[in-house]
């Protein structure tokens, strides 16, 4: 791995978190370092940006570090996990959930250096993620963290700096701009059709042209009839082109379009 690591430090104790961020920030193999005070905050960070490794406390309110590491196992390309804890007796459980390393507090710089090198070596040995790998998006509802598979999402709606995912499991608000998802998912069969909408091409059932504009029809979430969303003039041609050539779609031109 040639680029510097993007690292997320997670600890519910502010002094410990500050020290961990400080030590990681000074490492020559580490680029960006982010911080989170609990597992839910960590999941939000993971949804918003690419993270190569978590340096993670074990005992935290809500989801523990071990539980968070188990959740990460559902990700298509999970970050490496290094536990940083004062508890010697959790090492076996930590490695059972796939930890790359296990550091004891108080931290020693040379031991942290070794952990970073292990992360770099582990990431370099991993195969590159394939386009077939399906992403999961962590969402929070009433204090519960739920994982939404990308292939269950029919369309995404802009909501200020947030995005609302419309999936087979319901509607979920996430703190990710629509433009970010557009870039991330374009090669996974999604198309921006309007400044407010991103759609899954495989769930498009038709394109309808009227005097008032162009509309794309999507059958998702068990909805019947299909949901209809507006298509902006500047996106119409690219949408039609992708519907014809995109191998991930189930749409058949000519059947529903009129």
Coordinates of N, CA and C in Angstrom, one line a residue:
X1 N 0.8 -1.2 0.0 CA 0.0 0.0 0.0 C 0.9 1.2 0.0
X2 N 0.8 2.1 -1.0 CA 1.7 3.2 -1.1 C 1.1 4.5 -0.5
X3 N -0.2 4.7 -0.5 CA -0.7 5.9 0.0 C -0.7 5.8 1.5
X4 N -0.7 7.0 2.2 CA -0.7 7.0 3.7 C -2.1 6.4 4.2
X5 N -2.1 5.9 5.4 CA -3.3 5.3 5.9 C -4.3 6.4 6.3
X6 N -5.6 6.2 6.1 CA -6.6 7.0 6.7 C -7.1 6.2 8.0
X7 N -7.0 6.8 9.1 CA -7.2 6.1 10.4 C -8.3 6.7 11.2
X8 N -9.1 5.9 11.9 CA -10.1 6.4 12.8 C -9.8 5.9 14.2
X9 N -9.6 6.8 15.1 CA -9.4 6.5 16.5 C -10.7 6.6 17.3
X10 N -11.0 5.5 18.1 CA -12.3 5.5 18.8 C -12.1 5.2 20.2
X11 N -12.5 6.1 21.1 CA -12.4 5.9 22.5 C -13.3 6.9 23.2
X12 N -14.1 6.4 24.2 CA -15.1 7.3 24.9 C -14.4 8.2 25.9
X13 N -13.2 8.0 26.3 CA -12.5 8.8 27.2 C -11.7 9.9 26.4
X14 N -12.0 11.1 26.6 CA -11.4 12.2 25.8 C -9.9 12.3 25.9
X15 N -9.3 12.2 27.1 CA -7.8 12.3 27.2 C -7.2 11.1 26.4
X16 N -7.7 9.9 26.5 CA -7.2 8.8 25.8 C -7.3 8.9 24.3
X17 N -8.5 9.5 23.9 CA -8.7 9.7 22.4 C -7.8 10.7 21.9
X18 N -7.6 11.8 22.6 CA -6.7 12.9 22.2 C -5.2 12.4 22.1
X19 N -4.8 11.5 23.0 CA -3.4 11.0 23.0 C -3.3 10.1 21.8
X20 N -4.3 9.3 21.5 CA -4.2 8.3 20.4 C -4.2 9.1 19.1
X21 N -5.0 10.1 18.9 CA -4.9 10.9 17.7 C -3.6 11.6 17.5
X22 N -3.0 12.1 18.6 CA -1.7 12.8 18.6 C -0.6 11.8 18.1
X23 N -0.6 10.6 18.7 CA 0.4 9.6 18.4 C 0.3 9.1 16.9
X24 N -0.9 8.9 16.5 CA -1.2 8.4 15.1 C -0.8 9.5 14.1
X25 N -1.2 10.7 14.4 CA -0.9 11.8 13.5 C 0.6 12.0 13.2
X26 N 1.4 11.7 14.2 CA 2.9 11.8 14.0 C 3.5 10.7 13.3
X27 N 2.8 9.6 12.9 CA 3.4 8.5 12.3 C 3.6 8.7 10.8
X28 N 4.8 8.4 10.3 CA 5.0 8.7 8.8 C 4.2 7.9 7.9
X29 N 3.6 6.8 8.3 CA 2.8 6.0 7.4 C 1.3 6.3 7.5
X30 N 1.0 7.2 8.4 CA -0.4 7.6 8.6 C -0.7 9.0 8.0
X31 N -1.8 9.1 7.2 CA -2.2 10.4 6.6 C -3.2 11.1 7.5
X32 N -4.5 10.9 7.1 CA -5.5 11.6 7.9 C -5.9 10.7 9.1
X33 N -6.2 11.4 10.2 CA -6.6 10.8 11.4 C -7.9 11.4 11.9
X34 N -8.9 10.6 12.1 CA -10.2 11.1 12.6 C -10.5 10.5 13.9
X35 N -11.4 11.1 14.7 CA -11.7 10.7 16.0 C -13.2 10.5 16.2
X36 N -13.6 9.5 17.1 CA -15.0 9.2 17.4 C -15.0 8.8 18.8
X37 N -16.1 9.3 19.6 CA -16.2 9.0 21.0 C -17.0 7.8 21.3
X38 N -17.6 7.1 20.3 CA -18.3 5.9 20.6 C -18.5 5.2 19.2
X39 N -19.1 4.0 19.3 CA -19.3 3.1 18.1 C -20.2 3.8 17.1
X40 N -21.3 4.4 17.6 CA -22.2 5.0 16.6 C -21.6 6.1 15.8
X41 N -20.8 6.9 16.5 CA -20.0 8.0 15.9 C -19.0 7.4 14.9
X42 N -18.4 6.3 15.3 CA -17.5 5.6 14.4 C -18.2 5.1 13.1
X43 N -19.4 4.6 13.2 CA -20.1 4.1 12.1 C -20.5 5.3 11.1
X44 N -20.8 6.4 11.7 CA -21.1 7.6 10.9 C -19.9 8.0 10.1
X45 N -18.7 8.0 10.7 CA -17.5 8.3 10.0 C -17.2 7.4 8.9
X46 N -17.4 6.1 9.2 CA -17.2 5.1 8.2 C -18.1 5.2 7.0
X47 N -19.3 5.7 7.2 CA -20.3 5.9 6.1 C -19.9 7.1 5.3
X48 N -19.2 8.1 5.8 CA -18.9 9.3 5.2 C -17.5 9.3 4.4
X49 N -16.6 8.4 4.8 CA -15.3 8.5 4.2 C -14.6 7.1 4.2
X50 N -13.6 7.0 3.4 CA -12.8 5.7 3.4 C -11.9 5.7 4.6
X51 N -11.9 4.6 5.3 CA -11.1 4.4 6.5 C -10.3 3.1 6.3
X52 N -9.0 3.2 6.4 CA -8.2 2.0 6.3 C -8.1 1.1 7.6
X53 N -8.1 1.8 8.7 CA -7.9 1.1 10.0 C -8.6 1.9 11.1
X54 N -9.2 1.1 12.1 CA -9.7 1.6 13.3 C -8.7 1.2 14.4
X55 N -8.4 2.2 15.3 CA -7.7 2.0 16.5 C -8.7 2.2 17.6
X56 N -9.1 1.1 18.3 CA -10.4 1.0 18.9 C -10.3 0.5 20.3
X57 N -11.0 1.3 21.2 CA -11.1 0.9 22.6 C -12.1 -0.3 22.7
X58 N -12.1 -1.1 23.7 CA -13.1 -2.2 23.9 C -14.3 -1.8 24.7
X59 N -14.0 -1.3 25.9 CA -15.2 -0.9 26.8 C -15.7 0.5 26.5
X60 N -16.9 0.6 25.8 CA -17.5 1.9 25.5 C -19.0 1.7 25.8
X61 N -19.6 2.9 26.0 CA -21.1 2.8 26.1 C -21.8 2.4 24.8
X62 N -22.9 1.8 24.9 CA -23.6 1.4 23.7 C -22.9 0.1 23.1
X63 N -22.6 0.1 21.8 CA -21.8 -1.0 21.3 C -20.4 -1.0 21.8
X64 N -19.9 -2.1 22.2 CA -18.5 -2.2 22.7 C -17.6 -2.3 21.5
X65 N -16.3 -2.2 21.7 CA -15.4 -2.3 20.6 C -15.5 -3.7 19.9
X66 N -15.7 -4.7 20.7 CA -15.8 -6.1 20.1 C -17.0 -6.2 19.3
X67 N -18.1 -5.6 19.7 CA -19.4 -5.6 19.0 C -19.2 -4.8 17.7
X68 N -18.6 -3.7 17.8 CA -18.4 -2.9 16.5 C -17.5 -3.6 15.5
X69 N -16.5 -4.3 16.0 CA -15.6 -5.1 15.1 C -16.4 -6.2 14.4
X70 N -17.4 -6.8 15.1 CA -18.3 -7.8 14.5 C -19.1 -7.2 13.4
X71 N -19.6 -6.0 13.7 CA -20.5 -5.3 12.7 C -19.6 -5.0 11.4
X72 N -18.4 -4.7 11.6 CA -17.5 -4.4 10.4 C -17.3 -5.6 9.5
X73 N -17.5 -6.8 10.1 CA -17.3 -8.0 9.3 C -18.4 -8.1 8.2
X74 N -19.4 -7.3 8.3 CA -20.5 -7.3 7.3 C -20.1 -6.4 6.1
X75 N -19.1 -5.6 6.3 CA -18.7 -4.6 5.2 C -18.0 -5.4 4.1
X76 N -18.2 -4.9 2.8 CA -17.6 -5.6 1.7 C -16.1 -5.5 1.7
X77 N -15.6 -4.3 2.3 CA -14.1 -4.1 2.3 C -13.8 -3.5 3.7
X78 N -13.9 -4.3 4.8 CA -13.8 -3.7 6.1 C -12.4 -3.1 6.4
X79 N -12.3 -2.1 7.3 CA -11.0 -1.6 7.7 C -10.4 -2.6 8.6
X80 N -9.1 -2.5 8.7 CA -8.3 -3.3 9.7 C -8.7 -2.7 11.1
X81 N -8.6 -3.6 12.1 CA -9.0 -3.2 13.5 C -7.8 -3.5 14.4
X82 N -7.4 -2.5 15.1 CA -6.4 -2.6 16.2 C -7.1 -2.2 17.5
X83 N -7.1 -3.1 18.4 CA -7.7 -2.7 19.7 C -6.7 -2.0 20.6
X84 N -7.1 -1.0 21.3 CA -6.3 -0.3 22.2 C -7.0 -0.2 23.5
X85 N -6.5 -1.0 24.5 CA -7.3 -1.2 25.7 C -6.4 -1.4 27.0
X86 N -7.0 -1.2 28.1 CA -6.3 -1.5 29.4 C -6.6 -2.9 29.9
X87 N -7.4 -3.7 29.1 CA -7.8 -5.0 29.6 C -7.0 -6.1 28.9
X88 N -6.2 -6.8 29.6 CA -5.3 -7.9 29.1 C -6.2 -9.1 28.7
X89 N -7.3 -9.3 29.3 CA -8.1 -10.5 29.2 C -9.0 -10.6 28.0
X90 N -9.0 -9.6 27.1 CA -9.8 -9.6 26.0 C -9.1 -10.0 24.7
X91 N -7.9 -10.3 24.8 CA -7.1 -10.5 23.6 C -7.6 -11.7 22.7
X92 N -8.0 -12.8 23.3 CA -8.5 -13.9 22.6 C -9.8 -13.5 21.8
X93 N -10.7 -12.8 22.5 CA -12.0 -12.4 21.9 C -11.7 -11.4 20.7
X94 N -10.7 -10.6 20.9 CA -10.3 -9.6 19.9 C -9.8 -10.2 18.6
X95 N -9.0 -11.2 18.7 CA -8.5 -11.9 17.5 C -9.6 -12.8 16.9
X96 N -10.5 -13.2 17.7 CA -11.6 -14.0 17.2 C -12.5 -13.2 16.2
X97 N -12.5 -11.9 16.4 CA -13.3 -11.0 15.5 C -12.4 -10.4 14.5
X98 N -11.2 -10.9 14.3 CA -10.4 -10.5 13.2 C -9.4 -9.3 13.4
X99 N -9.1 -9.1 14.7 CA -8.2 -7.9 15.0 C -6.8 -8.1 14.3
X100 N -6.3 -7.0 13.8 CA -4.9 -7.1 13.3 C -3.9 -7.0 14.4
X101 N -4.2 -6.3 15.5 CA -3.3 -6.2 16.6 C -4.0 -5.8 17.8
X102 N -3.3 -5.9 19.0 CA -4.0 -5.7 20.3 C -3.0 -4.9 21.2
X103 N -3.2 -3.7 21.4 CA -2.3 -2.8 22.2 C -2.8 -2.6 23.6
X104 N -1.9 -2.6 24.6 CA -2.3 -2.3 25.9 C -2.0 -0.9 26.3
X105 N -2.9 -0.2 27.1 CA -2.6 1.1 27.6 C -1.8 0.9 28.9
X106 N -0.9 1.9 29.2 CA -0.6 3.1 28.4 C 0.2 2.7 27.2
X107 N 0.0 3.5 26.1 CA 0.6 3.2 24.8 C 2.1 3.5 24.8
X108 N 2.9 2.6 24.2 CA 4.3 2.9 23.9 C 4.4 3.2 22.5
X109 N 5.2 4.2 22.1 CA 5.3 4.6 20.7 C 5.8 3.5 19.8
X110 N 6.8 2.7 20.3 CA 7.4 1.7 19.5 C 6.4 0.6 19.2
X111 N 5.5 0.3 20.2 CA 4.5 -0.7 20.0 C 3.4 -0.2 19.0
X112 N 3.1 1.0 19.1 CA 2.1 1.6 18.1 C 2.7 1.6 16.7
X113 N 4.0 1.8 16.6 CA 4.7 1.8 15.3 C 4.5 0.4 14.7
X114 N 4.7 -0.6 15.5 CA 4.6 -2.0 15.0 C 3.2 -2.3 14.6
X115 N 2.2 -1.8 15.3 CA 0.8 -2.0 14.9 C 0.5 -1.4 13.6
X116 N 1.0 -0.2 13.4 CA 0.7 0.5 12.1 C 1.4 -0.3 11.0
X117 N 2.6 -0.8 11.2 CA 3.2 -1.6 10.1 C 2.4 -2.8 9.8
X118 N 1.9 -3.4 10.8 CA 1.0 -4.6 10.6 C -0.2 -4.3 9.8
X119 N -0.8 -3.1 10.1 CA -2.0 -2.7 9.3 C -1.6 -2.5 7.8
X120 N -0.5 -1.8 7.6 CA 0.0 -1.6 6.2 C 0.2 -2.9 5.5
X121 N 0.9 -3.9 6.2 CA 1.2 -5.1 5.5 C -0.1 -5.9 5.3
X122 N -1.1 -5.9 6.2 CA -2.3 -6.6 6.1 C -3.1 -6.0 4.9
X123 N -3.1 -4.7 4.8 CA -3.9 -4.0 3.7 C -3.3 -4.3 2.4
X124 N -1.9 -4.4 2.3 CA -1.2 -4.7 1.1 C -1.5 -6.1 0.6
X125 N -1.7 -7.0 1.5 CA -1.9 -8.4 1.2 C -3.3 -8.7 0.7
X126 N -4.2 -7.8 1.0 CA -5.6 -8.0 0.6 C -5.9 -7.9 -0.9
X127 N -6.7 -8.7 -1.5 CA -7.1 -8.5 -2.9 C -7.9 -7.2 -3.0
X128 N -7.8 -6.6 -4.2 CA -8.6 -5.4 -4.4 C -10.0 -5.7 -4.4
X129 N -10.9 -4.8 -3.8 CA -12.3 -5.1 -3.8 C -12.8 -5.2 -5.3
X130 N -13.8 -6.1 -5.5 CA -14.3 -6.2 -6.9 C -15.6 -5.4 -6.9
X131 N -16.1 -5.1 -8.1 CA -17.3 -4.4 -8.3 C -18.5 -5.2 -7.9
X132 N -18.3 -6.5 -7.8 CA -19.5 -7.3 -7.4 C -19.7 -7.3 -5.9
X133 N -18.6 -6.9 -5.1 CA -18.8 -6.8 -3.7 C -19.8 -5.7 -3.4
X134 N -20.8 -6.1 -2.5 CA -21.8 -5.2 -2.2 C -21.6 -4.4 -0.9
X135 N -21.8 -3.1 -1.0 CA -21.5 -2.3 0.2 C -22.7 -2.3 1.1
X136 N -22.4 -2.1 2.4 CA -23.5 -2.0 3.4 C -23.3 -0.6 4.0
X137 N -24.4 0.1 4.3 CA -24.4 1.4 4.8 C -25.0 1.4 6.2
X138 N -24.3 1.8 7.3 CA -24.8 1.8 8.6 C -25.8 3.0 8.8
X139 N -27.0 2.7 9.3 CA -27.9 3.7 9.6 C -28.4 3.6 11.0
X140 N -28.8 4.7 11.6 CA -29.3 4.6 13.0 C -30.8 4.9 13.1
X141 N -31.5 4.1 13.8 CA -32.9 4.3 14.0 C -33.3 4.0 15.5
X142 N -33.7 5.1 16.2 CA -34.1 4.9 17.6 C -33.0 4.2 18.4
X143 N -31.8 4.6 18.2 CA -30.7 4.1 19.0 C -30.1 2.7 18.5
X144 N -30.8 2.2 17.4 CA -30.3 0.9 16.9 C -29.6 1.1 15.6
X145 N -28.4 0.5 15.4 CA -27.7 0.6 14.2 C -28.1 -0.5 13.3
X146 N -28.5 -0.2 12.1 CA -29.0 -1.2 11.1 C -28.1 -1.1 9.9
X147 N -27.8 -2.2 9.3 CA -27.0 -2.2 8.1 C -27.9 -2.4 6.8
X148 N -27.8 -1.4 5.9 CA -28.6 -1.5 4.7 C -27.7 -1.8 3.5
X149 N -28.1 -2.9 2.8 CA -27.3 -3.3 1.7 C -27.5 -2.4 0.5
X150 N -26.5 -2.0 -0.2 CA -26.6 -1.2 -1.4 C -27.6 -1.7 -2.4
X151 N -27.5 -3.1 -2.6 CA -28.4 -3.7 -3.6 C -29.8 -3.7 -3.3
X152 N -30.2 -3.3 -2.0 CA -31.6 -3.2 -1.7 C -32.2 -1.8 -1.9
X153 N -31.3 -0.9 -2.3 CA -31.7 0.5 -2.5 C -32.2 0.8 -3.9
X154 N -33.4 1.4 -4.0 CA -34.0 1.7 -5.3 C -33.7 3.1 -5.7
X155 N -33.7 4.0 -4.8 CA -33.3 5.4 -5.2 C -32.9 6.1 -3.9
X156 N -32.2 7.2 -4.1 CA -31.7 8.1 -3.0 C -32.1 9.5 -3.3
X157 N -32.6 10.1 -2.2 CA -33.2 11.5 -2.3 C -32.3 12.4 -1.5
X158 N -32.0 13.6 -2.1 CA -31.2 14.6 -1.4 C -32.1 15.2 -0.3
X159 N -31.4 15.5 0.9 CA -32.1 16.1 2.0 C -31.1 17.0 2.7
X160 N -30.9 18.2 2.1 CA -29.9 19.1 2.6 C -28.5 18.4 2.4
X161 N -27.7 18.4 3.5 CA -26.4 17.8 3.6 C -26.5 16.3 3.8
X162 N -27.8 15.8 3.9 CA -28.0 14.4 4.2 C -28.6 13.7 2.9
X163 N -28.8 12.4 3.0 CA -29.4 11.7 1.9 C -30.4 10.7 2.5
X164 N -31.5 10.5 1.8 CA -32.5 9.5 2.3 C -32.5 8.3 1.4
X165 N -32.1 7.2 1.9 CA -32.1 5.9 1.2 C -33.4 5.3 1.2
X166 N -34.0 5.0 0.0 CA -35.2 4.3 -0.1 C -34.9 2.9 -0.5
X167 N -35.1 1.9 0.4 CA -34.7 0.6 0.2 C -35.8 -0.4 0.5
X168 N -35.6 -1.7 0.3 CA -36.6 -2.7 0.6 C -36.8 -2.8 2.1
X169 N -36.0 -2.2 2.9 CA -36.2 -2.2 4.4 C -36.8 -1.0 4.9
X170 N -37.1 0.0 4.0 CA -37.7 1.2 4.4 C -36.9 2.4 4.0
X171 N -37.2 3.6 4.6 CA -36.5 4.8 4.3 C -35.6 5.2 5.4
X172 N -34.3 5.5 5.0 CA -33.3 5.7 6.0 C -32.5 7.0 5.7
X173 N -32.4 7.9 6.7 CA -31.6 9.1 6.5 C -30.2 8.9 7.0
X174 N -29.2 9.3 6.1 CA -27.8 9.1 6.5 C -27.1 10.5 6.2
X175 N -26.1 10.7 7.0 CA -25.3 11.9 6.9 C -24.3 11.9 5.8
X176 N -24.7 11.7 4.6 CA -23.8 11.6 3.4 C -24.5 12.4 2.3
X177 N -23.7 13.4 1.7 CA -24.3 14.2 0.6 C -24.6 13.3 -0.6
X178 N -25.7 13.6 -1.3 CA -26.0 12.9 -2.5 C -24.9 12.8 -3.5
X179 N -24.1 13.9 -3.6 CA -23.0 14.0 -4.6 C -21.9 12.9 -4.2
X180 N -21.7 12.7 -2.9 CA -20.8 11.6 -2.5 C -21.2 10.3 -3.0
X181 N -22.5 10.0 -2.7 CA -23.0 8.7 -3.2 C -23.0 8.5 -4.7
X182 N -23.3 9.6 -5.4 CA -23.2 9.6 -6.8 C -21.8 9.1 -7.3
X183 N -20.8 9.7 -6.8 CA -19.4 9.4 -7.2 C -19.1 7.9 -6.8
X184 N -19.5 7.6 -5.6 CA -19.1 6.3 -5.0 C -19.8 5.1 -5.7
X185 N -21.1 5.4 -6.2 CA -21.9 4.3 -6.7 C -22.1 4.3 -8.2
X186 N -21.5 5.3 -8.9 CA -21.8 5.3 -10.3 C -21.4 4.0 -11.0
X187 N -20.3 3.4 -10.6 CA -19.8 2.2 -11.3 C -20.5 1.0 -10.7
X188 N -21.4 1.2 -9.8 CA -22.2 0.1 -9.2 C -23.7 0.1 -9.7
X189 N -23.9 0.8 -10.8 CA -25.2 0.8 -11.4 C -26.2 1.8 -11.0
X190 N -25.7 2.9 -10.4 CA -26.6 4.1 -10.0 C -26.3 5.2 -11.0
X191 N -27.4 6.0 -11.2 CA -27.3 7.1 -12.1 C -28.0 8.3 -11.5
X192 N -27.4 9.5 -11.5 CA -28.0 10.7 -11.1 C -29.0 11.2 -12.2
X193 N -30.2 11.4 -11.8 CA -31.2 11.7 -12.8 C -31.8 13.2 -12.6
X194 N -31.4 13.7 -11.4 CA -32.0 15.0 -11.1 C -31.1 15.6 -9.9
X195 N -31.1 16.8 -9.7 CA -30.3 17.4 -8.6 C -30.7 16.8 -7.2
X196 N -31.9 16.2 -7.2 CA -32.4 15.6 -5.9 C -32.5 14.1 -5.9
X197 N -32.1 13.4 -7.0 CA -32.4 12.0 -7.0 C -31.2 11.2 -7.7
X198 N -31.0 10.1 -7.1 CA -30.0 9.1 -7.6 C -30.8 7.8 -7.7
X199 N -30.7 7.0 -8.8 CA -31.5 5.8 -9.0 C -30.7 4.6 -9.3
X200 N -31.2 3.4 -8.9 CA -30.6 2.2 -9.2 C -31.1 1.7 -10.6
X201 N -30.2 1.6 -11.6 CA -30.7 1.3 -13.0 C -31.3 0.0 -13.0
X202 N -30.9 -1.0 -12.2 CA -31.4 -2.3 -12.3 C -32.9 -2.4 -11.9
X203 N -33.4 -1.4 -11.2 CA -34.8 -1.3 -10.7 C -35.6 -0.4 -11.6
X204 N -35.1 0.2 -12.6 CA -35.8 1.1 -13.5 C -36.7 0.2 -14.4
X205 N -38.0 0.5 -14.4 CA -39.0 -0.2 -15.3 C -39.4 0.6 -16.5
X206 N -39.1 1.9 -16.5 CA -39.6 2.6 -17.7 C -39.2 4.1 -17.6
X207 N -39.3 4.8 -18.7 CA -39.0 6.2 -18.8 C -40.3 6.8 -19.5
X208 N -40.9 7.8 -18.9 CA -42.1 8.3 -19.5 C -41.9 9.8 -19.8
X209 N -42.2 10.2 -21.1 CA -42.1 11.5 -21.5 C -43.5 12.2 -21.6
X210 N -43.7 13.3 -21.0 CA -44.9 14.0 -21.1 C -44.7 15.5 -21.5
X211 N -45.7 16.2 -21.6 CA -45.6 17.7 -21.9 C -44.9 18.4 -20.8
X212 N -45.0 17.9 -19.6 CA -44.4 18.6 -18.4 C -43.0 18.1 -18.1
X213 N -42.5 17.1 -18.9 CA -41.1 16.7 -18.6 C -40.9 15.2 -18.8
X214 N -39.7 14.7 -18.3 CA -39.4 13.3 -18.4 C -39.4 12.7 -17.0
X215 N -39.9 11.5 -16.9 CA -40.0 10.8 -15.6 C -39.5 9.4 -15.7
X216 N -38.7 9.0 -14.7 CA -38.2 7.6 -14.6 C -39.1 6.8 -13.6
X217 N -39.4 5.6 -14.0 CA -40.2 4.7 -13.1 C -39.4 3.7 -12.5
X218 N -39.6 3.5 -11.2 CA -38.7 2.6 -10.4 C -39.7 1.7 -9.6
X219 N -39.5 0.4 -9.7 CA -40.3 -0.5 -8.9 C -39.4 -1.0 -7.8
X220 N -39.6 -0.5 -6.6 CA -38.8 -0.9 -5.4 C -39.6 -0.9 -4.2
X221 N -39.1 -1.5 -3.1 CA -39.8 -1.5 -1.8 C -41.1 -2.2 -1.9
X222 N -41.3 -3.0 -2.9 CA -42.6 -3.6 -3.1 C -43.7 -2.7 -3.5
X223 N -43.3 -1.5 -4.0 CA -44.2 -0.5 -4.4 C -45.0 -0.9 -5.7
X224 N -46.3 -0.7 -5.7 CA -47.1 -0.9 -6.9 C -48.2 0.1 -6.9
X225 N -48.3 1.0 -7.9 CA -47.5 1.0 -9.1 C -46.1 1.5 -8.8
X226 N -45.3 1.5 -9.8 CA -43.9 2.0 -9.7 C -43.8 3.4 -9.2
X227 N -42.8 3.8 -8.4 CA -42.5 5.1 -8.1 C -42.0 5.9 -9.3
X228 N -42.4 7.1 -9.4 CA -42.0 7.9 -10.6 C -41.3 9.2 -10.1
X229 N -40.1 9.4 -10.6 CA -39.3 10.5 -10.2 C -38.9 11.4 -11.5
X230 N -38.8 12.7 -11.3 CA -38.5 13.6 -12.4 C -37.0 13.4 -12.9
X231 N -36.8 13.6 -14.2 CA -35.5 13.5 -14.7 C -35.2 14.9 -15.3
X232 N -34.1 15.5 -14.9 CA -33.7 16.8 -15.4 C -33.3 16.7 -16.9
X233 N -33.5 17.8 -17.6 CA -33.2 17.8 -19.1 C -31.7 17.4 -19.3
X234 N -30.8 17.9 -18.5 CA -29.4 17.6 -18.8 C -29.0 16.2 -18.5
X235 N -29.9 15.4 -17.7 CA -29.6 14.0 -17.4 C -30.3 13.0 -18.2
X236 N -31.2 13.5 -19.1 CA -32.1 12.6 -19.8 C -31.3 11.7 -20.8
X237 N -30.4 12.3 -21.6 CA -29.7 11.5 -22.6 C -28.8 10.5 -21.9
X238 N -28.1 10.9 -20.9 CA -27.2 9.9 -20.2 C -28.0 8.8 -19.6
X239 N -29.1 9.1 -19.0 CA -29.9 8.0 -18.4 C -30.4 7.0 -19.5
X240 N -30.9 7.6 -20.6 CA -31.3 6.7 -21.7 C -30.1 5.8 -22.2
X241 N -29.0 6.4 -22.4 CA -27.8 5.7 -22.9 C -27.4 4.6 -21.9
X242 N -27.4 4.9 -20.6 CA -27.0 3.9 -19.7 C -28.0 2.8 -19.5
X243 N -29.3 3.1 -19.7 CA -30.3 2.1 -19.6 C -30.1 1.1 -20.8
X244 N -29.7 1.5 -21.9 CA -29.5 0.7 -23.1 C -28.2 -0.2 -22.9
X245 N -27.2 0.4 -22.4 CA -25.9 -0.3 -22.4 C -25.5 -0.9 -21.1
X246 N -26.1 -0.5 -19.9 CA -25.6 -0.9 -18.6 C -26.0 -2.4 -18.4
X247 N -25.0 -3.3 -18.2 CA -25.3 -4.7 -18.0 C -25.9 -5.0 -16.6
X248 N -26.0 -4.0 -15.7 CA -26.5 -4.3 -14.3 C -28.0 -4.0 -14.3
X249 N -28.6 -3.5 -15.4 CA -30.0 -3.1 -15.3 C -30.9 -4.3 -15.6
X250 N -32.2 -4.2 -15.3 CA -33.2 -5.1 -15.7 C -34.1 -4.5 -16.7
X251 N -33.9 -3.2 -16.9 CA -34.8 -2.4 -17.8 C -34.7 -2.9 -19.2
X252 N -35.8 -3.0 -20.0 CA -35.8 -3.3 -21.4 C -36.4 -2.2 -22.2
X253 N -35.6 -1.5 -23.0 CA -36.2 -0.3 -23.7 C -37.3 -0.7 -24.6
X254 N -38.3 0.3 -24.7 CA -39.4 0.1 -25.6 C -40.6 -0.5 -25.0
X255 N -40.4 -1.2 -23.9 CA -41.6 -1.8 -23.2 C -42.5 -0.9 -22.5
X256 N -41.9 -0.1 -21.6 CA -42.6 0.8 -20.7 C -42.5 2.2 -21.1
X257 N -41.6 2.5 -22.0 CA -41.4 3.9 -22.4 C -42.4 4.4 -23.4
X258 N -42.9 5.6 -23.2 CA -43.8 6.1 -24.2 C -43.9 7.6 -24.1

